[in-house]
Amino acid sequence: MAEPPAAMRQIMVVEDHVQLRTVLELSLATLGYRVTAFASGTEALAALEAGATPDVVLTDIRMPGSPDGLQLADWLRTNRPATPVLLQTGYTNVPTRGFAMIRKPYTPEELGAALAALVGGAA
């Protein structure tokens, strides 16, 4: 079965920096994704536990509080193993535990390519 076009995919963005979160929302909407954004791992986890079913999760690795992005990705791996996760970070030498990762800064085109590689098909 072919993957749905980006316009039919729901992406959960988890980013604590409001300016970057806003840019990500706009960039992803331009790529055709439906975006739900959260300012913390706590907010995103609450939405997931309440039944949110994103097609892919894009999360910053280092965020204040718990869970951070890597802990959120681990929760998804355990509880929603079919949900792809793309980690993002501006830091070097961070663990990824086998999750896909994109390094900040990146262009919208690089983000689109990373997401397409992760979920299949064109972004």
Tab-separated table of C-alpha atoms in Angstrom, residues 13-121:
chain	number	residue	atom	x	y	z
A	13	VAL	CA	6.156	18.774	16.821
A	14	VAL	CA	7.688	18.978	20.292
A	15	GLU	CA	9.967	22.001	20.703
A	16	ASP	CA	10.447	24.180	23.778
A	17	HIS	CA	11.727	27.283	21.933
A	18	VAL	CA	8.663	29.211	20.782
A	19	GLN	CA	10.328	30.891	17.790
A	20	LEU	CA	11.675	27.621	16.421
A	21	ARG	CA	8.366	25.882	17.094
A	22	THR	CA	6.564	28.585	15.094
A	23	VAL	CA	9.031	28.289	12.190
A	24	LEU	CA	8.659	24.502	12.226
A	25	GLU	CA	4.868	24.762	12.146
A	26	LEU	CA	5.004	27.093	9.140
A	27	SER	CA	7.659	25.058	7.319
A	28	LEU	CA	5.813	21.784	7.846
A	29	ALA	CA	2.488	23.293	6.795
A	30	THR	CA	4.194	24.545	3.623
A	31	LEU	CA	5.411	20.987	3.013
A	32	GLY	CA	1.797	19.856	3.317
A	33	TYR	CA	1.735	18.333	6.796
A	34	ARG	CA	-1.029	18.859	9.329
A	35	VAL	CA	0.814	20.043	12.435
A	36	THR	CA	0.090	19.799	16.139
A	37	ALA	CA	2.774	21.502	18.215
A	38	PHE	CA	3.690	21.196	21.867
A	39	ALA	CA	6.078	23.203	24.036
A	40	SER	CA	7.227	20.271	26.183
A	41	GLY	CA	7.528	16.541	26.376
A	42	THR	CA	5.005	16.629	29.220
A	43	GLU	CA	2.360	18.241	26.988
A	44	ALA	CA	3.075	15.870	24.104
A	45	LEU	CA	2.982	12.790	26.326
A	46	ALA	CA	-0.341	13.892	27.822
A	47	ALA	CA	-1.779	14.237	24.316
A	48	LEU	CA	-0.467	10.815	23.317
A	49	GLU	CA	-1.841	9.193	26.462
A	50	ALA	CA	-5.190	10.885	25.759
A	51	GLY	CA	-5.289	9.215	22.357
A	52	ALA	CA	-3.475	11.506	19.907
A	53	THR	CA	-2.301	9.449	16.931
A	54	PRO	CA	0.281	11.387	14.942
A	55	ASP	CA	1.738	9.779	11.834
A	56	VAL	CA	5.201	11.004	12.832
A	57	VAL	CA	6.747	12.799	15.815
A	58	LEU	CA	9.463	15.451	15.453
A	59	THR	CA	10.976	16.251	18.831
A	60	ASP	CA	13.886	18.227	20.176
A	61	ILE	CA	16.161	16.018	22.251
A	62	ARG	CA	17.063	18.418	25.041
A	63	MET	CA	14.143	20.141	26.684
A	64	PRO	CA	13.551	21.123	30.290
A	65	GLY	CA	11.435	18.846	32.419
A	66	SER	CA	10.545	15.237	31.982
A	67	PRO	CA	10.176	13.609	29.621
A	68	ASP	CA	12.803	15.166	27.395
A	69	GLY	CA	12.728	14.328	23.699
A	70	LEU	CA	14.716	11.132	23.999
A	71	GLN	CA	12.505	9.864	26.832
A	72	LEU	CA	9.438	10.730	24.729
A	73	ALA	CA	10.914	8.781	21.808
A	74	ASP	CA	11.543	5.817	24.119
A	75	TRP	CA	7.907	5.973	25.295
A	76	LEU	CA	6.762	5.920	21.669
A	77	ARG	CA	9.041	2.981	20.871
A	78	THR	CA	7.467	1.020	23.745
A	79	ASN	CA	3.840	2.123	23.438
A	80	ARG	CA	3.482	3.110	19.761
A	81	PRO	CA	6.248	1.240	17.965
A	82	ALA	CA	4.755	1.941	14.517
A	83	THR	CA	5.003	5.730	15.003
A	84	PRO	CA	8.174	7.086	13.380
A	85	VAL	CA	10.249	9.542	15.439
A	86	LEU	CA	12.657	12.159	14.109
A	87	LEU	CA	14.914	13.651	16.772
A	88	GLN	CA	16.417	17.107	16.320
A	89	THR	CA	19.284	18.740	18.144
A	90	GLY	CA	21.893	21.413	17.843
A	91	TYR	CA	24.234	19.528	20.152
A	92	THR	CA	26.929	17.085	19.166
A	93	ASN	CA	27.646	13.752	20.816
A	94	VAL	CA	24.097	13.090	21.950
A	95	PRO	CA	22.693	9.588	22.145
A	96	THR	CA	20.065	8.712	19.567
A	97	ARG	CA	19.323	5.109	20.639
A	98	GLY	CA	18.752	4.187	17.016
A	99	PHE	CA	16.216	6.920	16.264
A	100	ALA	CA	16.522	9.020	13.105
A	101	MET	CA	18.033	12.446	13.770
A	102	ILE	CA	18.489	15.785	12.052
A	103	ARG	CA	20.999	18.374	13.282
A	104	LYS	CA	20.080	22.022	13.760
A	105	PRO	CA	20.326	24.253	11.896
A	106	TYR	CA	18.703	22.706	8.840
A	107	THR	CA	16.735	24.007	5.883
A	108	PRO	CA	13.071	23.258	5.226
A	109	GLU	CA	14.219	21.161	2.285
A	110	GLU	CA	16.508	19.088	4.512
A	111	LEU	CA	13.658	18.602	6.991
A	112	GLY	CA	11.318	17.541	4.201
A	113	ALA	CA	13.863	15.045	2.901
A	114	ALA	CA	14.474	13.616	6.395
A	115	LEU	CA	10.751	13.180	6.982
A	116	ALA	CA	10.205	11.632	3.543
A	117	ALA	CA	13.018	9.172	4.217
A	118	LEU	CA	11.481	8.303	7.564
A	119	VAL	CA	7.850	7.857	6.533
A	120	GLY	CA	8.318	7.010	2.861
A	121	GLY	CA	7.205	8.917	-0.183
